[in-house]
mmCIF file of C-alpha atoms in Angstrom:
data_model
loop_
_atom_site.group_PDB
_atom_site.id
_atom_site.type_symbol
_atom_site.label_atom_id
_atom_site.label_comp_id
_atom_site.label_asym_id
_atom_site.label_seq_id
_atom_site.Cartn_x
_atom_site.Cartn_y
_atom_site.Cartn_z
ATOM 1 C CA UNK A 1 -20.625 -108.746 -259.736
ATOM 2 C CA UNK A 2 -18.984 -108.279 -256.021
ATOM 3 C CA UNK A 3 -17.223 -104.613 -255.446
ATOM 4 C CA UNK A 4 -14.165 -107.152 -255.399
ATOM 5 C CA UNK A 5 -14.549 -108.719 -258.680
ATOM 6 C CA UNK A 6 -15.548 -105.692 -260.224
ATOM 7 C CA UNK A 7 -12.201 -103.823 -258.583
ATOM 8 C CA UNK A 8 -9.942 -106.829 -260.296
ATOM 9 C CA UNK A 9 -11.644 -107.120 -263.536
ATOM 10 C CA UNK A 10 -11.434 -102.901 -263.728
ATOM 11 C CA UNK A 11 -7.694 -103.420 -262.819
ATOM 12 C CA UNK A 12 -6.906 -105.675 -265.213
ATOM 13 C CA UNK A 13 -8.348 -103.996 -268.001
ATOM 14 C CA UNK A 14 -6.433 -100.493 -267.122
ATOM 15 C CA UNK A 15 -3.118 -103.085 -267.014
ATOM 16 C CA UNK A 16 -3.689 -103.916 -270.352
ATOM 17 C CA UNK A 17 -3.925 -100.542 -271.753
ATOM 18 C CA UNK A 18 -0.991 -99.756 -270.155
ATOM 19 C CA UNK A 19 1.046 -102.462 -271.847
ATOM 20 C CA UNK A 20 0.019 -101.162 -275.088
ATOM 21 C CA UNK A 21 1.276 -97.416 -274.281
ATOM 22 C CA UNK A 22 3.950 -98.271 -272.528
ATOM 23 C CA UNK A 23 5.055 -100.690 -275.050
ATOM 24 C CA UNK A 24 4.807 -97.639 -277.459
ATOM 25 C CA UNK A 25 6.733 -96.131 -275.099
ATOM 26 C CA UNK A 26 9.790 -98.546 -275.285
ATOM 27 C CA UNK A 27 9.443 -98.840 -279.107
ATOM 28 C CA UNK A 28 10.174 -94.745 -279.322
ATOM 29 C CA UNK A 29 12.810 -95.160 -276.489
ATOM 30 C CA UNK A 30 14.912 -97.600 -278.796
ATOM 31 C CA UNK A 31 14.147 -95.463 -282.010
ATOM 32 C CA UNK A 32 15.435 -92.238 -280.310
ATOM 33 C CA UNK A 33 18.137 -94.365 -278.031
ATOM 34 C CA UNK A 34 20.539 -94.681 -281.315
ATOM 35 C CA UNK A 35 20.887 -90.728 -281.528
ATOM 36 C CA UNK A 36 20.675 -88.973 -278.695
ATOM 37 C CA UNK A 37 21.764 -89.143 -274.865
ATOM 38 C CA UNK A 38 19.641 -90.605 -271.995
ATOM 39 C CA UNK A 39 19.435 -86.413 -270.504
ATOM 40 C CA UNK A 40 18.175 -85.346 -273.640
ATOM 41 C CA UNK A 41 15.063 -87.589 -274.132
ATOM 42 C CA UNK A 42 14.264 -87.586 -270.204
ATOM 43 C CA UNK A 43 14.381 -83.865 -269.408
ATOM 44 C CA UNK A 44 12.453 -83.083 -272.214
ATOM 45 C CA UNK A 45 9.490 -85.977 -271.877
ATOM 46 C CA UNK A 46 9.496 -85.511 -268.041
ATOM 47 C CA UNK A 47 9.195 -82.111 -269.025
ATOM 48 C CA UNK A 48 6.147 -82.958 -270.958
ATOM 49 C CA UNK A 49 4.508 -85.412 -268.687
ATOM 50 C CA UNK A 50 4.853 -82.960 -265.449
ATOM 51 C CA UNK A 51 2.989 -79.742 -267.739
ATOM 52 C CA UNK A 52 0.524 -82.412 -268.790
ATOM 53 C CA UNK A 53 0.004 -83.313 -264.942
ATOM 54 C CA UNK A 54 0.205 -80.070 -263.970
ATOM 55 C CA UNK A 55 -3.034 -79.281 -266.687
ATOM 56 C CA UNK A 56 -4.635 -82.172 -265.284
ATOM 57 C CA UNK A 57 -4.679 -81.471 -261.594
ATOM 58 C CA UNK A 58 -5.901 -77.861 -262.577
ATOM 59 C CA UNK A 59 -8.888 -79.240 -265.067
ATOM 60 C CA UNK A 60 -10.023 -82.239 -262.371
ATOM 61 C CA UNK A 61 -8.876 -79.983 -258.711
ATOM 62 C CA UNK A 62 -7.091 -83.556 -258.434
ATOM 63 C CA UNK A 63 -4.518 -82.417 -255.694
ATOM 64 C CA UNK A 64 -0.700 -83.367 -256.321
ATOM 65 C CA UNK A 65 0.253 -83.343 -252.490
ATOM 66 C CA UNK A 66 0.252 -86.603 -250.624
ATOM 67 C CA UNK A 67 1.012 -88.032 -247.279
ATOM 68 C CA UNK A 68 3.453 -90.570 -247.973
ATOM 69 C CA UNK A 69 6.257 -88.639 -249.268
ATOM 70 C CA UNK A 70 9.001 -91.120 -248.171
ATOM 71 C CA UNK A 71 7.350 -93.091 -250.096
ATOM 72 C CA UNK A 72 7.167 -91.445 -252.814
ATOM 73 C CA UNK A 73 10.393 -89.860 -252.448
ATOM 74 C CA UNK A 74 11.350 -93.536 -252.962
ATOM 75 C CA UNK A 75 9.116 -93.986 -255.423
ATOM 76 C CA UNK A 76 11.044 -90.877 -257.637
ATOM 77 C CA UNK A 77 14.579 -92.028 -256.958
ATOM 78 C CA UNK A 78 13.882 -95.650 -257.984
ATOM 79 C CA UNK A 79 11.770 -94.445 -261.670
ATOM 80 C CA UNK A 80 15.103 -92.041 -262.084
ATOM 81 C CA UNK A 81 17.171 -95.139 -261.699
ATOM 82 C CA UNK A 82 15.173 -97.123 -263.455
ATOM 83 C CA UNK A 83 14.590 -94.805 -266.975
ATOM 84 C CA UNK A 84 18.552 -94.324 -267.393
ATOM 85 C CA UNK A 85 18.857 -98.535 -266.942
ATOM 86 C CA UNK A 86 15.955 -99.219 -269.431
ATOM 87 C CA UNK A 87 17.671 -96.435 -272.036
ATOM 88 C CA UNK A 88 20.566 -97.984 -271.704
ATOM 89 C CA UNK A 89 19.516 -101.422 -271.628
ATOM 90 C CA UNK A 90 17.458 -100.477 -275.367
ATOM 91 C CA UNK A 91 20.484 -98.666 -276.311
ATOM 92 C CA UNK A 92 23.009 -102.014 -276.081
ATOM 93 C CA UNK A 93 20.593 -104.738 -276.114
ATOM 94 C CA UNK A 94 18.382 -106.006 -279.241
ATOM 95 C CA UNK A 95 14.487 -105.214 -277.982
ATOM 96 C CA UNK A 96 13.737 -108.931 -277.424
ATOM 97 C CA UNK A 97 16.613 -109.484 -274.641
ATOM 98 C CA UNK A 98 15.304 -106.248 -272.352
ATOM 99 C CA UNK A 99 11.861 -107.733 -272.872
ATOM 100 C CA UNK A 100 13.474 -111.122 -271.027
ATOM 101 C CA UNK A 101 13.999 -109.024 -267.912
ATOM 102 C CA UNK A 102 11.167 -107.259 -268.340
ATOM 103 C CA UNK A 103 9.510 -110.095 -267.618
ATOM 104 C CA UNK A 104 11.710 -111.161 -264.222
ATOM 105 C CA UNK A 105 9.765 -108.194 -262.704
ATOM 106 C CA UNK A 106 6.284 -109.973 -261.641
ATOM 107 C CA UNK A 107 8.879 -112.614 -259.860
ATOM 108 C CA UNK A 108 10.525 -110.323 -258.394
ATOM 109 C CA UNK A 109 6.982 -108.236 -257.343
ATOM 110 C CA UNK A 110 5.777 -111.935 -255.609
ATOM 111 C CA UNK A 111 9.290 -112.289 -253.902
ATOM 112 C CA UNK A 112 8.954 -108.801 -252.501
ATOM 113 C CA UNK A 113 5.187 -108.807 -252.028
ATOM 114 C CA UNK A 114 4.948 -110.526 -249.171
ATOM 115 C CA UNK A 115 7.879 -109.014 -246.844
ATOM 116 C CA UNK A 116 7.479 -105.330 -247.598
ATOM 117 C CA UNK A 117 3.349 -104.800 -248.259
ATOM 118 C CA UNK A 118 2.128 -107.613 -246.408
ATOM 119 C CA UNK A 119 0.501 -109.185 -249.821
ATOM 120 C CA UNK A 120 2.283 -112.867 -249.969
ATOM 121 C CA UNK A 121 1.286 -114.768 -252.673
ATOM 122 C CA UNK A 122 -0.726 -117.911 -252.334
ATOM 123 C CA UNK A 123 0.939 -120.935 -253.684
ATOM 124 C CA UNK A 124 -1.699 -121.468 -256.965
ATOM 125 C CA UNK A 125 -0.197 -117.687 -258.236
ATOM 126 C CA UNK A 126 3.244 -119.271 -257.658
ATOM 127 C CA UNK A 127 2.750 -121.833 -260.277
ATOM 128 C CA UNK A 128 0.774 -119.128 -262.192
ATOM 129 C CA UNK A 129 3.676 -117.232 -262.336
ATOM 130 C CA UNK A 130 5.965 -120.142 -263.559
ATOM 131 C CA UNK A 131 3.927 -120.757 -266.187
ATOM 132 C CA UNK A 132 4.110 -117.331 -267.625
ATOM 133 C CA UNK A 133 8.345 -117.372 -266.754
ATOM 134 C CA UNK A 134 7.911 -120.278 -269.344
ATOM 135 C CA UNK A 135 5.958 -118.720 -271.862
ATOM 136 C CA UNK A 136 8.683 -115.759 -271.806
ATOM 137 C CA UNK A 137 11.245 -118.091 -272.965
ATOM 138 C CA UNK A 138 9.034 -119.270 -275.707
ATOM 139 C CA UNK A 139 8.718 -115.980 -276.859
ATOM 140 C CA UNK A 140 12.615 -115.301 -277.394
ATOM 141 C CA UNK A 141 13.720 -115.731 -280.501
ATOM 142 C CA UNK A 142 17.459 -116.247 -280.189
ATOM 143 C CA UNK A 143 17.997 -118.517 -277.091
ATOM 144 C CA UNK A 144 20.262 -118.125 -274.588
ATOM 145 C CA UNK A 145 22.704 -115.050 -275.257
ATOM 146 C CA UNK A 146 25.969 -113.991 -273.462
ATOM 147 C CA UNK A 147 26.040 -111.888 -270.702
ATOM 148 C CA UNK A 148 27.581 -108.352 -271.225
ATOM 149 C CA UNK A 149 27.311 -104.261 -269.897
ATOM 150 C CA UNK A 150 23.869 -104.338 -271.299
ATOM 151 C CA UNK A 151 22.058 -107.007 -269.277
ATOM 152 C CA UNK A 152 23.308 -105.542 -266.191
ATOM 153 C CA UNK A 153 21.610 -102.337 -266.884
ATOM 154 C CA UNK A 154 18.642 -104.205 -268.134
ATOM 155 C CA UNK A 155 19.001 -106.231 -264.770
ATOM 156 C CA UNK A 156 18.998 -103.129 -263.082
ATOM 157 C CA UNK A 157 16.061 -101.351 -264.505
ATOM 158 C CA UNK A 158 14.305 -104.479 -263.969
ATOM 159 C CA UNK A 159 15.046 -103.984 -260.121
ATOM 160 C CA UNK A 160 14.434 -100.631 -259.965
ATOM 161 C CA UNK A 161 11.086 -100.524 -261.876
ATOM 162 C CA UNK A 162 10.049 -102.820 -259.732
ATOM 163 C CA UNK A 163 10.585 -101.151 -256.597
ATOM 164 C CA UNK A 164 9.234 -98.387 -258.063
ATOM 165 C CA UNK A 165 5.843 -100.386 -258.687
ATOM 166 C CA UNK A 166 5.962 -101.441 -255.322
ATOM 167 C CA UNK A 167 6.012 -98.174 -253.829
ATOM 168 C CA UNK A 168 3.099 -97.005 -255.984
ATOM 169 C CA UNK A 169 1.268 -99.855 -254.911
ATOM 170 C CA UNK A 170 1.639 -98.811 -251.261
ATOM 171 C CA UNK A 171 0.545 -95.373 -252.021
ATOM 172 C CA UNK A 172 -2.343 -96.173 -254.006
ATOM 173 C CA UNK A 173 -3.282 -98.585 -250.815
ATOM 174 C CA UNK A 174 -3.578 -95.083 -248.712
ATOM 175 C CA UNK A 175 -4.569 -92.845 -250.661
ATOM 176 C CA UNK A 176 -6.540 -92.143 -254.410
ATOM 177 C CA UNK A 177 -3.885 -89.516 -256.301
ATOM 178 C CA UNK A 178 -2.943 -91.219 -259.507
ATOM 179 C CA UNK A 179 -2.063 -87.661 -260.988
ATOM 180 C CA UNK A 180 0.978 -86.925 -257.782
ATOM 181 C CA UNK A 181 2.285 -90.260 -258.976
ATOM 182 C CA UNK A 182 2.614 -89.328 -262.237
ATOM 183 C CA UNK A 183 3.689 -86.170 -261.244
ATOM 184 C CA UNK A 184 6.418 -86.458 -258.916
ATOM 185 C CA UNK A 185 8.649 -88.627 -260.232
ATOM 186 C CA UNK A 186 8.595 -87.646 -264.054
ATOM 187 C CA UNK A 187 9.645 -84.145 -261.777
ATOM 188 C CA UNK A 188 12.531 -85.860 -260.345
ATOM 189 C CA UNK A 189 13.402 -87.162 -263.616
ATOM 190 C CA UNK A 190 13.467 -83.798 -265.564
ATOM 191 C CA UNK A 191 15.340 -81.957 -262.690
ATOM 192 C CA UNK A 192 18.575 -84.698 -262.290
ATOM 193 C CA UNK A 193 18.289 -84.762 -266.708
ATOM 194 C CA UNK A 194 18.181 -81.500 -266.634
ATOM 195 C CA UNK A 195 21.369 -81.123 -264.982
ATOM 196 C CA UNK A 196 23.589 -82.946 -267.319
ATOM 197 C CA UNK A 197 21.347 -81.720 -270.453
ATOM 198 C CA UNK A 198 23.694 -78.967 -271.339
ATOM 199 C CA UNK A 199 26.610 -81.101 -271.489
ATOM 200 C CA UNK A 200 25.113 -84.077 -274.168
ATOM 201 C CA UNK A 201 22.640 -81.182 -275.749
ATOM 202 C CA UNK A 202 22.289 -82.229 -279.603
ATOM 203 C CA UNK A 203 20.031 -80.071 -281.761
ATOM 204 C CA UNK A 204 17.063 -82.153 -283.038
ATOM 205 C CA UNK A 205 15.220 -82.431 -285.823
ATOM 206 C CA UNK A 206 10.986 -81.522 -285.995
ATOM 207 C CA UNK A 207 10.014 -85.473 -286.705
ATOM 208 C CA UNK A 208 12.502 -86.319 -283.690
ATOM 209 C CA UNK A 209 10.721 -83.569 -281.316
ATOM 210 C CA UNK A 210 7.649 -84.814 -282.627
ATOM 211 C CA UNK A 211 8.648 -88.444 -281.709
ATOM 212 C CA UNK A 212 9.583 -87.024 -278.476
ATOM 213 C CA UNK A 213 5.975 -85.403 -277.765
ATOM 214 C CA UNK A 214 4.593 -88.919 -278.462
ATOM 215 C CA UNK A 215 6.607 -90.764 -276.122
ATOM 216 C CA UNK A 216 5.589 -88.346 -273.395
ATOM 217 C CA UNK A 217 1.879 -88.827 -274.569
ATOM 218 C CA UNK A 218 2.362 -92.164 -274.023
ATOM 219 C CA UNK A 219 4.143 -92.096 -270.876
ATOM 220 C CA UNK A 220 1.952 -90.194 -269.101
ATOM 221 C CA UNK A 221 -1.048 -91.885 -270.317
ATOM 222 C CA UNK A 222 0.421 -95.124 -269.215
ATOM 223 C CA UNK A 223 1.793 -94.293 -265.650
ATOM 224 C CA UNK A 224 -1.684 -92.587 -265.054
ATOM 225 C CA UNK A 225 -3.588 -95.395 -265.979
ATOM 226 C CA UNK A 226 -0.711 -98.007 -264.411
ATOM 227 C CA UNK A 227 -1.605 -95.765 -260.460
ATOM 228 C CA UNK A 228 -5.047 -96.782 -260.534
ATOM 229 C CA UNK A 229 -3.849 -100.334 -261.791
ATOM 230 C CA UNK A 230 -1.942 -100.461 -258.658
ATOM 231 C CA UNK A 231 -4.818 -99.454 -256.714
ATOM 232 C CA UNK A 232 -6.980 -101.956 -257.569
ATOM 233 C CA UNK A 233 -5.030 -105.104 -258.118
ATOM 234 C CA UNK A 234 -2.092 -106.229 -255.800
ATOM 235 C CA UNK A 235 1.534 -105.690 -257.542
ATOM 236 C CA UNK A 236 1.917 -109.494 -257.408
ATOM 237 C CA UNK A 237 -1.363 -109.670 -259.999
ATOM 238 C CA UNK A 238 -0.546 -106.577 -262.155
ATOM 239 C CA UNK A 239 3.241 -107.261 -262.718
ATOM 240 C CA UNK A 240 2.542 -110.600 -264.678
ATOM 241 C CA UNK A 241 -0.336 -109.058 -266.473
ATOM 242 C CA UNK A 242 2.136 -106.225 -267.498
ATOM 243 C CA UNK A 243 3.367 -109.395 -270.007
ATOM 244 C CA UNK A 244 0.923 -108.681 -272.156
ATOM 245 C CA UNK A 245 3.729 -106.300 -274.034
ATOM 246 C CA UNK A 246 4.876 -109.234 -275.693
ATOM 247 C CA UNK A 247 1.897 -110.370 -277.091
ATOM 248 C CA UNK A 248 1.639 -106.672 -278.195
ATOM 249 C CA UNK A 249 5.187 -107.274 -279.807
ATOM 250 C CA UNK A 250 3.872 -110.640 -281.791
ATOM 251 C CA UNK A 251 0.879 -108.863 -282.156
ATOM 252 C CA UNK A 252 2.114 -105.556 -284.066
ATOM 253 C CA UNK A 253 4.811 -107.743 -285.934
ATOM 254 C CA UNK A 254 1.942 -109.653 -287.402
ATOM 255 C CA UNK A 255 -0.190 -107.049 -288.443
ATOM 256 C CA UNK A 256 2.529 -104.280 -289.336
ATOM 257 C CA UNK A 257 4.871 -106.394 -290.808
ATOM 258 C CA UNK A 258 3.863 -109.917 -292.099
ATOM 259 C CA UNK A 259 5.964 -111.492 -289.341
ATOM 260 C CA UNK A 260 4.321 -114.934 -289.089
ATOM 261 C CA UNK A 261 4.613 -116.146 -285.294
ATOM 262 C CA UNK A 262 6.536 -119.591 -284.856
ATOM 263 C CA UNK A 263 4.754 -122.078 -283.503
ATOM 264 C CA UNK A 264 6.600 -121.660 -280.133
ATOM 265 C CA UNK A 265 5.903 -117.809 -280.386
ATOM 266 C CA UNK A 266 2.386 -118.888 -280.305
ATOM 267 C CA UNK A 267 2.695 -121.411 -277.426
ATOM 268 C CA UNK A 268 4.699 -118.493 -275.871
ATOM 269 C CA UNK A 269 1.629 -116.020 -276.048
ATOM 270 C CA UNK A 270 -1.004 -118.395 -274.908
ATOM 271 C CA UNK A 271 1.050 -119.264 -271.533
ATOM 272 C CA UNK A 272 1.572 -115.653 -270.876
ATOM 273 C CA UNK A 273 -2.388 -114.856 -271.518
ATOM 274 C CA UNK A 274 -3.572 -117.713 -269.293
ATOM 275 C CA UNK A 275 -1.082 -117.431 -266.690
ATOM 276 C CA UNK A 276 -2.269 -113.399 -266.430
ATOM 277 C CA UNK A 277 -5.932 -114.383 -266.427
ATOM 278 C CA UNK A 278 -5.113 -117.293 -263.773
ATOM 279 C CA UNK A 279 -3.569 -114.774 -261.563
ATOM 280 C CA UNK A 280 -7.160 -112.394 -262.188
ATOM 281 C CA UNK A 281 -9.461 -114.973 -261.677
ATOM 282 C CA UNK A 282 -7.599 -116.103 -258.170
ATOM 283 C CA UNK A 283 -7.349 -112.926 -257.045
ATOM 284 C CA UNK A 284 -10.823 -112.254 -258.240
ATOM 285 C CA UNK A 285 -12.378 -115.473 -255.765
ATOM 286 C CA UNK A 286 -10.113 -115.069 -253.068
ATOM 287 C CA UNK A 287 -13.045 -113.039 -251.122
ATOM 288 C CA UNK A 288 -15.596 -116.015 -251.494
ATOM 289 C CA UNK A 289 -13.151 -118.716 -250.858
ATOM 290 C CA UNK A 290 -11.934 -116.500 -247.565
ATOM 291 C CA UNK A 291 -15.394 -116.332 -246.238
ATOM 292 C CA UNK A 292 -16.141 -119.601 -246.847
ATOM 293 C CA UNK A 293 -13.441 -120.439 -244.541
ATOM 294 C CA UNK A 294 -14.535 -118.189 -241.909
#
């Protein structure tokens, strides 16, 4: 196997444990989202994630400094932005609607690709990516809904997270410090949470601070692992494969609670699969079909 193929098959495989810690992630967010304010969950998991980063950097000698701090400086103020949108978004929304613009976010990564990291993407991953959009809307189970305060914020953390993807991408591309990435902006998020925590502060229960521990477990496992994603794979390839947490949804509803999948669910799962896999195995050829055109 090329250093190439080898680099996108590695990526892909750290994408997909990220979708199933991340979607971990969201499943705590929308448990905890029903009691307590957005401050209160962020400042103490970006609390957690930064000590956990900080323990890291100390056990590998990983630094946490990097060159591009404008970009990561964007990079912090855009994952800020986009953790209040998503806890609101859980907060108003039923799970399966902020999943829907979940999955806008590899669209908008191709749209954006091209004009701010100089990665356009070819027209095959454009019809890649369509078929995925479709398999999204198989996997909805209530149709179209109307709009309300809710999909704008979910419209909005779908924005922000991914500019903040796209940013990590262009750090990655210059330099290897997966730990600063994690670091940095879960610091950003506990110092502006941490401002308004006094005012919202709620005293919480052990199984709550426990379920709070676990989402910052999984957070920082997941943005770790998501860096050296970005690294590997362009954003326009590891958005779409990011999908994945809805066959983790159909997947865990099975399993956990006898939820048989529809037949369209099903249809749903296999598009979003093969359209992530399509986008892997063109990204995985491109250098052989390049040369061969040299």
């Amino acid at each position: 196997m090329t250093p190439a193929r080898h680099a996108t098959v590695t990526g892909a495989a750290l994408v997909a444990l990220y979708t199933a810690m991340i979607s971990a992630a969201d499943g705590i967010t929308k448990l905890i989202a029903g009691g307590y304010a957005a401050p209160q969950l962020f400042a103490l998991s970006s609390a957690l994630v930064v000590g956990m980063a900080l323990w890291a950097a100390r056990r590998t000698g990983q630094g946490l400094a990097v060159r591009a701090r404008r970009s990561m400086a964007l990079r912090a103020g855009l994952t800020v932005v986009a953790a209040l949108a998503f806890f609101q978004a859980f907060r108003l929304l039923p799970f399966a609607d902020v999943f829907l613009f979940i999955g806008l976010m590899p669209l908008l990564a191709a749209a954006l690709s091209g004009p701010l990291l100089g990665e356009p993407l070819r027209p095959i991953g454009w019809l890649a990516l369509s078929l995925g959009a479709g398999g999204i809307l198989c996997l909805m189970p209530g149709g179209q809904v109307g709009l309300d305060a809710g999909h704008g914020w979910a419209l909005l953390a779908a924005t922000s997270g991914t500019g903040s993807m796209l940013a990590a991408r262009h750090i990655a591309r210059a330099e290897r410090k997966p730990l600063a990435q994690v670091f940095w902006p879960n610091l950003a998020l506990m110092l502006v949470m941490g401002v308004a925590l006094p005012f919202v502060w709620q005293p919480m229960a052990l199984a709550d601070l426990a379920w709070i521990a676990a989402y910052a477990l999984c957070l920082f496992g997941a943005r770790y692992v998501c860096a050296e994603a970005l690294r590997l794979l362009p954003a326009f390839v590891a958005t779409p494969l990011m999908n994945l947490q809805f066959v983790w949804m159909v997947g865990i509803g099975l399993a956990g609670f006898g939820e048989l999948p529809a037949p369209g669910t099903l249809l749903g799962v296999a598009l979003v699969i093969g359209s992530g896999l399509w986008l892997v195995a063109d990204e995985a050829l491109a250098p052989a079909r390049d040369s061969l055109r040299a």
